[in-house]
PDB file of C-alpha atoms in Angstrom:
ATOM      1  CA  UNK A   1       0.000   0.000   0.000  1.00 77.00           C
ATOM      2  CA  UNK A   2       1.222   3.471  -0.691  1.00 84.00           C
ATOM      3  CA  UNK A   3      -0.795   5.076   2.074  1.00 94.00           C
ATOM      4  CA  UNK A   4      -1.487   8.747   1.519  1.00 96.00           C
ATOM      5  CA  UNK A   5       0.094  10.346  -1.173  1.00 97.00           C
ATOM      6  CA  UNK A   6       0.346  14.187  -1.751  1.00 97.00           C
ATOM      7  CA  UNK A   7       1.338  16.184  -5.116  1.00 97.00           C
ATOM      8  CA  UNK A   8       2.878  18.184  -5.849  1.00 97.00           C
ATOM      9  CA  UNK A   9       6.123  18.009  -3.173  1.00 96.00           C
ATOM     10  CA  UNK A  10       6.857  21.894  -3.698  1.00 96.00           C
ATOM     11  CA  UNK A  11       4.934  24.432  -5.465  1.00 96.00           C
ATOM     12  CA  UNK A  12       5.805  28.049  -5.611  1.00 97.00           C
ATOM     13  CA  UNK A  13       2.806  29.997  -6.984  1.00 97.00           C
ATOM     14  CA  UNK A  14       2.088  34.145  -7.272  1.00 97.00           C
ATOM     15  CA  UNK A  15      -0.423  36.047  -5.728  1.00 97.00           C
ATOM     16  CA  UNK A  16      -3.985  35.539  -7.762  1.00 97.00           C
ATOM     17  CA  UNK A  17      -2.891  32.956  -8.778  1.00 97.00           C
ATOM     18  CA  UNK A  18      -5.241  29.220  -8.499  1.00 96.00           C
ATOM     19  CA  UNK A  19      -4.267  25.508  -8.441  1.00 96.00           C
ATOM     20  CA  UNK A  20      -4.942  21.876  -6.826  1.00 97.00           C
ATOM     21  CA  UNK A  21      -3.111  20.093  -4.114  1.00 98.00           C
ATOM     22  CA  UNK A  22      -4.010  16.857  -5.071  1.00 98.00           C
ATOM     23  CA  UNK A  23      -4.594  14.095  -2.677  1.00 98.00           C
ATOM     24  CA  UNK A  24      -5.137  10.127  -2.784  1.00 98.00           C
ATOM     25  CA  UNK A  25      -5.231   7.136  -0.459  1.00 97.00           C
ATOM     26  CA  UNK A  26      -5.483   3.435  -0.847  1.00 96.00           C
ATOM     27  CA  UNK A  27      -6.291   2.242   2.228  1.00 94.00           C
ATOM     28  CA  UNK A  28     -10.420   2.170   1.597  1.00 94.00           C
ATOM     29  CA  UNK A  29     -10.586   4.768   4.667  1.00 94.00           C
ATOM     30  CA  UNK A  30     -14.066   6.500   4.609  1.00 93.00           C
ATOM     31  CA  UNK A  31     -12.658   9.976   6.550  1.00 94.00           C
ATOM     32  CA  UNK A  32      -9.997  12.186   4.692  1.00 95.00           C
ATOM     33  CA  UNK A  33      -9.047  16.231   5.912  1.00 95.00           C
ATOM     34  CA  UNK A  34      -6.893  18.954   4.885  1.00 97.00           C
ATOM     35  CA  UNK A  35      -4.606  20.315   7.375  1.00 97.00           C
ATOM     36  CA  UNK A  36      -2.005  23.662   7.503  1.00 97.00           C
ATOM     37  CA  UNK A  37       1.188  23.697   9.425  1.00 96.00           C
ATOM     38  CA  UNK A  38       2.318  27.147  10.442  1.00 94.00           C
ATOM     39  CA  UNK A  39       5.066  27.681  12.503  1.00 86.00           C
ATOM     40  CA  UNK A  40       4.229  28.613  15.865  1.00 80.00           C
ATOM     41  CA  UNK A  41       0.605  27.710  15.356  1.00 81.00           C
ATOM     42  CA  UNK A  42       0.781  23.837  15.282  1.00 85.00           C
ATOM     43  CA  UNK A  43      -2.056  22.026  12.481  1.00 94.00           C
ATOM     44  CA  UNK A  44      -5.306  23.922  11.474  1.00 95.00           C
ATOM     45  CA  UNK A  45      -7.702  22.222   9.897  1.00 94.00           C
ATOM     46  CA  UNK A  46      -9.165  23.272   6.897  1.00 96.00           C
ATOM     47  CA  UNK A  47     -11.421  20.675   5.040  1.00 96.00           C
ATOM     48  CA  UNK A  48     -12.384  17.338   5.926  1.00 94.00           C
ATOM     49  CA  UNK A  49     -15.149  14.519   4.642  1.00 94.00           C
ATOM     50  CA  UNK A  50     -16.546  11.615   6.272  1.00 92.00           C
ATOM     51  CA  UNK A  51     -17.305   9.945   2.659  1.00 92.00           C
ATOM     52  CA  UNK A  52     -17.763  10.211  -1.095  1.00 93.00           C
ATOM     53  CA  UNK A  53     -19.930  13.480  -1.680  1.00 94.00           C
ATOM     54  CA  UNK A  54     -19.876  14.686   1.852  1.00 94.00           C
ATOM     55  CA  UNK A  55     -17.667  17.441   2.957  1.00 95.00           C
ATOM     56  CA  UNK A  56     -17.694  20.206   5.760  1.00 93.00           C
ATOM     57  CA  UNK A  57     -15.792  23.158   6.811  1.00 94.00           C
ATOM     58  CA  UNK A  58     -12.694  22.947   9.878  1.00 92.00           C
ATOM     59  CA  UNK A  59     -11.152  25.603  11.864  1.00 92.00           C
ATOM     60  CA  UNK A  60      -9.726  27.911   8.053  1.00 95.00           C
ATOM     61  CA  UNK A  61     -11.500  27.118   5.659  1.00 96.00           C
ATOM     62  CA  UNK A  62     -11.507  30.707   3.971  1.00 96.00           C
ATOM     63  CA  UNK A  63      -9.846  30.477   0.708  1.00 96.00           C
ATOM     64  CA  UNK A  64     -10.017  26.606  -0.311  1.00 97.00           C
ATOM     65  CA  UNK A  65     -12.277  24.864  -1.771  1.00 97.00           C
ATOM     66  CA  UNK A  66     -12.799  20.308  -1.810  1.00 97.00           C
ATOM     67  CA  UNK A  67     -14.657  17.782  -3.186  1.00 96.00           C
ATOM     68  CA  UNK A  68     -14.737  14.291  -2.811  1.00 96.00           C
ATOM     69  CA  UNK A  69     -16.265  12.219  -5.717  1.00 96.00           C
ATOM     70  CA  UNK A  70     -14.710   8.890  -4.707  1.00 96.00           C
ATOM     71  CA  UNK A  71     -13.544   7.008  -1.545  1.00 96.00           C
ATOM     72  CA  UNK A  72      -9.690   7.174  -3.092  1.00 97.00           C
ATOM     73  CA  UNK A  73      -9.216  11.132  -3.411  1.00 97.00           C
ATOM     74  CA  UNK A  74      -9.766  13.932  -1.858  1.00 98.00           C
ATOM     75  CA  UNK A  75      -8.213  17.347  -3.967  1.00 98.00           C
ATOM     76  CA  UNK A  76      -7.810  20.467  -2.149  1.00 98.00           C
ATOM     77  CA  UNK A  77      -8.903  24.175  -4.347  1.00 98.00           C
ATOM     78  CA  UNK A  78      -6.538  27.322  -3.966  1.00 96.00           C
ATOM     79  CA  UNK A  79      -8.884  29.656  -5.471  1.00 91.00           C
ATOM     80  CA  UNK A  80      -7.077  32.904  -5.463  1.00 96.00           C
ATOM     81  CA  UNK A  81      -3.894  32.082  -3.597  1.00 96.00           C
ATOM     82  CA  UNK A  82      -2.615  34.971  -1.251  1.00 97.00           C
ATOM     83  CA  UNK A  83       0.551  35.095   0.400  1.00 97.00           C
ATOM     84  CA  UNK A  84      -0.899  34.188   3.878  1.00 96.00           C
ATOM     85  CA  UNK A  85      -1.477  30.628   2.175  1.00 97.00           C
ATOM     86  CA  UNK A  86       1.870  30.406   2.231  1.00 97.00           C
ATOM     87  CA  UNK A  87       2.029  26.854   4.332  1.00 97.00           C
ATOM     88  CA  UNK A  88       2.980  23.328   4.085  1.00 97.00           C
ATOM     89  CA  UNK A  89      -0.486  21.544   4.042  1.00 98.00           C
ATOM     90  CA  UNK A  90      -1.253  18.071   4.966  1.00 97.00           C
ATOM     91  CA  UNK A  91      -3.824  15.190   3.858  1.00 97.00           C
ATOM     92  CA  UNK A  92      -4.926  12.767   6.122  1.00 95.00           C
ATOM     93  CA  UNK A  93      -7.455   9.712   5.941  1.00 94.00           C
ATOM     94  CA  UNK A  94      -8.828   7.158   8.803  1.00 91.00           C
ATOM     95  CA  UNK A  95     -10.944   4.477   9.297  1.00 90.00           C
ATOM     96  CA  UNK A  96     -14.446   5.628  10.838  1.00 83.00           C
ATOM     97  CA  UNK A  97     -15.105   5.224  14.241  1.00 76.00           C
ATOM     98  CA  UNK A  98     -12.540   6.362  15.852  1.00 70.00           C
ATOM     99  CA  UNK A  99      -8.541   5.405  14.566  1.00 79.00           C
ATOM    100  CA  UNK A 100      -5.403   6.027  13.597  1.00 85.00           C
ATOM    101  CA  UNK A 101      -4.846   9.110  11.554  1.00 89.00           C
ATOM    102  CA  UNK A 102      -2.579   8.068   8.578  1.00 93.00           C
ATOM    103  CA  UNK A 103      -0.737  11.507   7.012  1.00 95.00           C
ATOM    104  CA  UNK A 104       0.911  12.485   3.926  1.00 96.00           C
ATOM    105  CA  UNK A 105       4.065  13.765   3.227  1.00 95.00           C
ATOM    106  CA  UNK A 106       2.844  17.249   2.851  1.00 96.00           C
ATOM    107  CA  UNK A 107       2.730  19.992   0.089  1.00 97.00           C
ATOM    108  CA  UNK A 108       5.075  22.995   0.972  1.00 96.00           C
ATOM    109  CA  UNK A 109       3.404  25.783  -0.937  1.00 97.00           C
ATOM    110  CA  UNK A 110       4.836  29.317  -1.255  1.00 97.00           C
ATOM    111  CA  UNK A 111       3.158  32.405  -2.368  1.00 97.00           C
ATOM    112  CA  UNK A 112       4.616  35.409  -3.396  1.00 96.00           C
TER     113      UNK A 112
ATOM    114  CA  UNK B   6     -13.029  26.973  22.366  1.00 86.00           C
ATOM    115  CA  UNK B   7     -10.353  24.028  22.783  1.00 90.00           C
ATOM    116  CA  UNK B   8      -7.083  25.154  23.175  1.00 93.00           C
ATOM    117  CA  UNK B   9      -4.139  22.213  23.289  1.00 96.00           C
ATOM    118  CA  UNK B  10      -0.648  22.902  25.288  1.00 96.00           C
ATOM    119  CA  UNK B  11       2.613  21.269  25.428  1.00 96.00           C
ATOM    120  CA  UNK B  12       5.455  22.097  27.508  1.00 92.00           C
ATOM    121  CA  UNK B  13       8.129  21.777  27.098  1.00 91.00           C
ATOM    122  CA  UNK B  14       7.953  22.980  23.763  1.00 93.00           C
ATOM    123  CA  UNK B  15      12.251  21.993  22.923  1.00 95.00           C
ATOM    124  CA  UNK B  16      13.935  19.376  25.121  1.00 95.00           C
ATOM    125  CA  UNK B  17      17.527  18.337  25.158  1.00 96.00           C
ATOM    126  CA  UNK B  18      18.144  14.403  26.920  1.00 96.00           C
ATOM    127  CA  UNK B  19      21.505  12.324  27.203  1.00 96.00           C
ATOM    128  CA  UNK B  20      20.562   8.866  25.558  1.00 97.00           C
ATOM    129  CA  UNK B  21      19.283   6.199  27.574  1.00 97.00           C
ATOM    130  CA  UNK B  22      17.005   8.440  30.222  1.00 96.00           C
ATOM    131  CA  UNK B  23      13.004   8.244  30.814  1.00 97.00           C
ATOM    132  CA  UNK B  24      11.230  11.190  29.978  1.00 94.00           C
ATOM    133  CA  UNK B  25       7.907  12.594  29.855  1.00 96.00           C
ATOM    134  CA  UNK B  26       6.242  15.008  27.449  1.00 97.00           C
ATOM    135  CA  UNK B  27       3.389  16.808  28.594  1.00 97.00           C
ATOM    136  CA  UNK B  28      -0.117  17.853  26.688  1.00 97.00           C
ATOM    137  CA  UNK B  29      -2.953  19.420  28.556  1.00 97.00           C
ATOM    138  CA  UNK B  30      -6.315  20.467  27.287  1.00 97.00           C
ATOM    139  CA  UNK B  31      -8.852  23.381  28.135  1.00 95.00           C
ATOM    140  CA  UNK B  32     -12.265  21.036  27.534  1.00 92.00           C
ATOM    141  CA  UNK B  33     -12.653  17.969  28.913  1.00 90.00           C
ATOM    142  CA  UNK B  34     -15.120  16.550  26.305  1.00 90.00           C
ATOM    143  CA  UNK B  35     -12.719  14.779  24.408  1.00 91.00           C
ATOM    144  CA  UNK B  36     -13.824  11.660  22.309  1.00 90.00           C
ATOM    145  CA  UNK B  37     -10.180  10.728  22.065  1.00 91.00           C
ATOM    146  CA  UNK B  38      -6.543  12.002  22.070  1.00 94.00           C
ATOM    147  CA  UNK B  39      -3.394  11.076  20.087  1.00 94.00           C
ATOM    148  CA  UNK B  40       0.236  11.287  20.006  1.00 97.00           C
ATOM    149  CA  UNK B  41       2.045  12.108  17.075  1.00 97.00           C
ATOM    150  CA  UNK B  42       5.939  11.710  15.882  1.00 97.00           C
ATOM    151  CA  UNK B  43       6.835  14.574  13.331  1.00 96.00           C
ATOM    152  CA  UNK B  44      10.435  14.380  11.597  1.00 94.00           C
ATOM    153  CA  UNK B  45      11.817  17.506  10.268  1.00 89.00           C
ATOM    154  CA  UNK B  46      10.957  17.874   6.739  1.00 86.00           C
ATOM    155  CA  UNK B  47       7.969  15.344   6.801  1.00 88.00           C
ATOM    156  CA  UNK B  48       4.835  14.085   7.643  1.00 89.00           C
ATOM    157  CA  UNK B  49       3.601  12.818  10.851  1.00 94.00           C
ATOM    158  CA  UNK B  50       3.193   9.356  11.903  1.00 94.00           C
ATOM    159  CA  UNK B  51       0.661   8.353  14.407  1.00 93.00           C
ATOM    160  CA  UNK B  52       2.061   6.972  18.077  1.00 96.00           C
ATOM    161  CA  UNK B  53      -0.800   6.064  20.088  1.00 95.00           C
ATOM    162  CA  UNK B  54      -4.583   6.862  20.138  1.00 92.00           C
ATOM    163  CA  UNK B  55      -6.179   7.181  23.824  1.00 93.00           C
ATOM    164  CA  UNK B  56      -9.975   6.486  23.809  1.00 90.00           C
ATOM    165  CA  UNK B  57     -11.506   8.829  26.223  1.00 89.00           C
ATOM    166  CA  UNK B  58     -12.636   5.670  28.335  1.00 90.00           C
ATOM    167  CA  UNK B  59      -9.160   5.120  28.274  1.00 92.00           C
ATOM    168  CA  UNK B  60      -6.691   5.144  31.248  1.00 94.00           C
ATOM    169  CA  UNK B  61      -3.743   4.782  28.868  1.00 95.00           C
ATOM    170  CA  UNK B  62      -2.185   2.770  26.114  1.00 95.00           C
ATOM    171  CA  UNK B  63       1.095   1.175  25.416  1.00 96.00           C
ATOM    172  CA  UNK B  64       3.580   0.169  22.193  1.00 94.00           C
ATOM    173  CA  UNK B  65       6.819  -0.491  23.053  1.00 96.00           C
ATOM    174  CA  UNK B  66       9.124   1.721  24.575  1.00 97.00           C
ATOM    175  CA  UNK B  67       6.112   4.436  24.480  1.00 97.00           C
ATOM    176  CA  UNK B  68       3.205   4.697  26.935  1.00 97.00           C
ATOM    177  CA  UNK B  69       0.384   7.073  27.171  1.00 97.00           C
ATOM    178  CA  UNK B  70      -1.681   8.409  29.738  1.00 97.00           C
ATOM    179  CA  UNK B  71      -5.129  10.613  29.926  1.00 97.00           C
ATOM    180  CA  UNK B  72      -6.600  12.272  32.731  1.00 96.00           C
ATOM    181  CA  UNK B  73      -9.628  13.307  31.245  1.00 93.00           C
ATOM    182  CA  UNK B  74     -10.954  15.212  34.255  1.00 92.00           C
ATOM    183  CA  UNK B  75      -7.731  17.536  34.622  1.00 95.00           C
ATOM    184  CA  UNK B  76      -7.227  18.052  31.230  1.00 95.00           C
ATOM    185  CA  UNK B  77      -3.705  16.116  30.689  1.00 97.00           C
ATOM    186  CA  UNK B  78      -1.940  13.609  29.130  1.00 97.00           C
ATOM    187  CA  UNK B  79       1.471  12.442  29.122  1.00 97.00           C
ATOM    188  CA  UNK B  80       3.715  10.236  26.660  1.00 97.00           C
ATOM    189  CA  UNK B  81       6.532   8.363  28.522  1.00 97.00           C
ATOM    190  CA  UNK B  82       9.715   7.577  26.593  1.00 97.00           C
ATOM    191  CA  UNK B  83      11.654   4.783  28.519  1.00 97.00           C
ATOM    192  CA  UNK B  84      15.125   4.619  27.714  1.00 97.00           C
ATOM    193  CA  UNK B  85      15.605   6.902  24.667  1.00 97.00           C
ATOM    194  CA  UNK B  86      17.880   6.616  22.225  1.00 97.00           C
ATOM    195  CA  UNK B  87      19.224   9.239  19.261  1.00 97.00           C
ATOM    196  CA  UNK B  88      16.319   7.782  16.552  1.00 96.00           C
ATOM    197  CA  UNK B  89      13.261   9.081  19.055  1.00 97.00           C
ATOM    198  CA  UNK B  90      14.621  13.104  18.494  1.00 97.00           C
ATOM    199  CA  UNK B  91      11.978  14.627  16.391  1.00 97.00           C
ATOM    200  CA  UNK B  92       8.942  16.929  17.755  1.00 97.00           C
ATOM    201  CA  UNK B  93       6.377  14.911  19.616  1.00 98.00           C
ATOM    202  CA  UNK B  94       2.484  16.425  18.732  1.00 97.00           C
ATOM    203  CA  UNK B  95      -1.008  15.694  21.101  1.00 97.00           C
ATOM    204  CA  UNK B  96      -4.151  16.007  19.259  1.00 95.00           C
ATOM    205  CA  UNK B  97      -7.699  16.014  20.938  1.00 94.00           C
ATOM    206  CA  UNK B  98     -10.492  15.170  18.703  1.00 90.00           C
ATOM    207  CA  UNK B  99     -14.116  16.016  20.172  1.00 82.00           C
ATOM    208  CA  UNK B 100     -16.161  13.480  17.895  1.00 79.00           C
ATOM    209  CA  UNK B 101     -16.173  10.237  16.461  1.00 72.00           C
ATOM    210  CA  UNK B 102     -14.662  11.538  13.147  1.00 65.00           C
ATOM    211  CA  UNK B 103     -10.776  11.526  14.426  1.00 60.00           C
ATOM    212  CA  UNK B 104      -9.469  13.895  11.300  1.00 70.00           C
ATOM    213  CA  UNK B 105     -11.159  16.833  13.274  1.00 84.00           C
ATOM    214  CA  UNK B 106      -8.408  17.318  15.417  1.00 90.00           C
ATOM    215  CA  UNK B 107      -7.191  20.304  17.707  1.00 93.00           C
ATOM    216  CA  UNK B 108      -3.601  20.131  17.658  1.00 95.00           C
ATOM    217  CA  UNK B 109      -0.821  21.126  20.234  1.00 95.00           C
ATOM    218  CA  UNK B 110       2.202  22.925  19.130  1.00 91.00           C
ATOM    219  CA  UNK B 111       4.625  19.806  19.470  1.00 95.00           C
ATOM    220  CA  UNK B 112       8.228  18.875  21.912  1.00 97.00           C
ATOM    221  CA  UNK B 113      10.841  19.216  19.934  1.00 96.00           C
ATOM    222  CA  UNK B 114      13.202  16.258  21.806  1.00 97.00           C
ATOM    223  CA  UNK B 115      16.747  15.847  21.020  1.00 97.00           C
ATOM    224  CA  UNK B 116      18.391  13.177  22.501  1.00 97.00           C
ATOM    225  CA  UNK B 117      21.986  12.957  21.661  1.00 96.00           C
ATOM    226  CA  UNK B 118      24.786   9.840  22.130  1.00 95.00           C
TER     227      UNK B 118
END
């Protein structure tokens, strides 16, 4: 099993402008979420979904958009990135009912 | 609104002693709460997951404790060694859906030869 995987690694992007951080697991877990790591202010959630078609809002979700048409993946919308996106962001998937979280390697994105 | 503290937040160990890392919590409806490992540069990787019916929970060298009604947990490290440095994360998670997690801001832990 690959687990989670995240793409791209490193993405360097300019105010305004939009892209995907894309998102996939194999494990068959039913919960996935989006997380941001800021220095000094630990892992904010931004997205997360319990299944295919169902998604809700965390702690920031200003500014991104998800959708989740199958079990597998889980893509995460910069609509109009700003530099205070600047981040490294995190997917994450789990069994429902209560597990262990299972995390990908991470996207560092920068935004000038 | 949940707030999630660690202290120490850097700690600096000769190999081969027992610590503890602390993680204490503001609300005590938890569902559950989990330890994280966090290598620089990458991803975390899961430790241990407390249940909130839990006491505490045990893999290896690593065992962790919840006191639910204070607010606390702690993850002991028995005899550490150079591999365990990295920054140690607590989550709390107030529903059955675990990716909804409040997360502290980590212990860095060296622990050098």
């Amino acid at each position: 099993n690959a687990g989670v995987t995240q793409t791209p690694k490193f993405q360097v992007l300019k105010t305004g402008q939009s892209m995907t951080l894309q998102c996939a697991q194999d494990m068959n877990h039913e919960y996935m979420s989006w997380y941001r790591q800021d220095p000094g202010m630990g892992l904010r959630l931004i997205h997360y979904s319990v299944g295919a078609g169902i998604t809700d809002q965390g702690e920031v979700p200003n500014g991104y958009n998800v959708s989740r048409s199958t079990t597998e993946d889980f893509p995460l919308r910069l609509l109009s990135a700003a530099p205070s996106q600047t981040s490294v962001y995190f997917c994450a998937s789990s069994r429902a009912g209560g597990s262990l979280l299972v995390f990908g390697p991470g996207t560092r994105l920068t935004v000038l | 609104k949940q707030e999630v503290t660690q202290i120490p937040a850097a700690l600096s160990v000769p190999e081969g002693e027992n610590l503890v890392l602390n993680c204490s919590f503001t609300d005590s409806a938890i569902y559950n709460l989990q330890w994280f490992r966090q290598d620089p540069g990458k991803g975390l990787t899961s430790l241990l997951l407390i249940q909130s019916s839990q006491r505490e929970q045990t893999s290896g060298r690593l065992n962790a404790s919840l006191d639910k009604s204070s607010g606390r947990s702690t993850l002991y490290i028995a005899a550490s060694q150079p591999g365990d440095s990295a920054t140690y994360l607590c989550a709390v998670s107030r529903s059955y859906n675990t990716d909804k997690l409040i997360f502290g801001t980590g212990t860095r832990l060296q622990v050098f030869p």
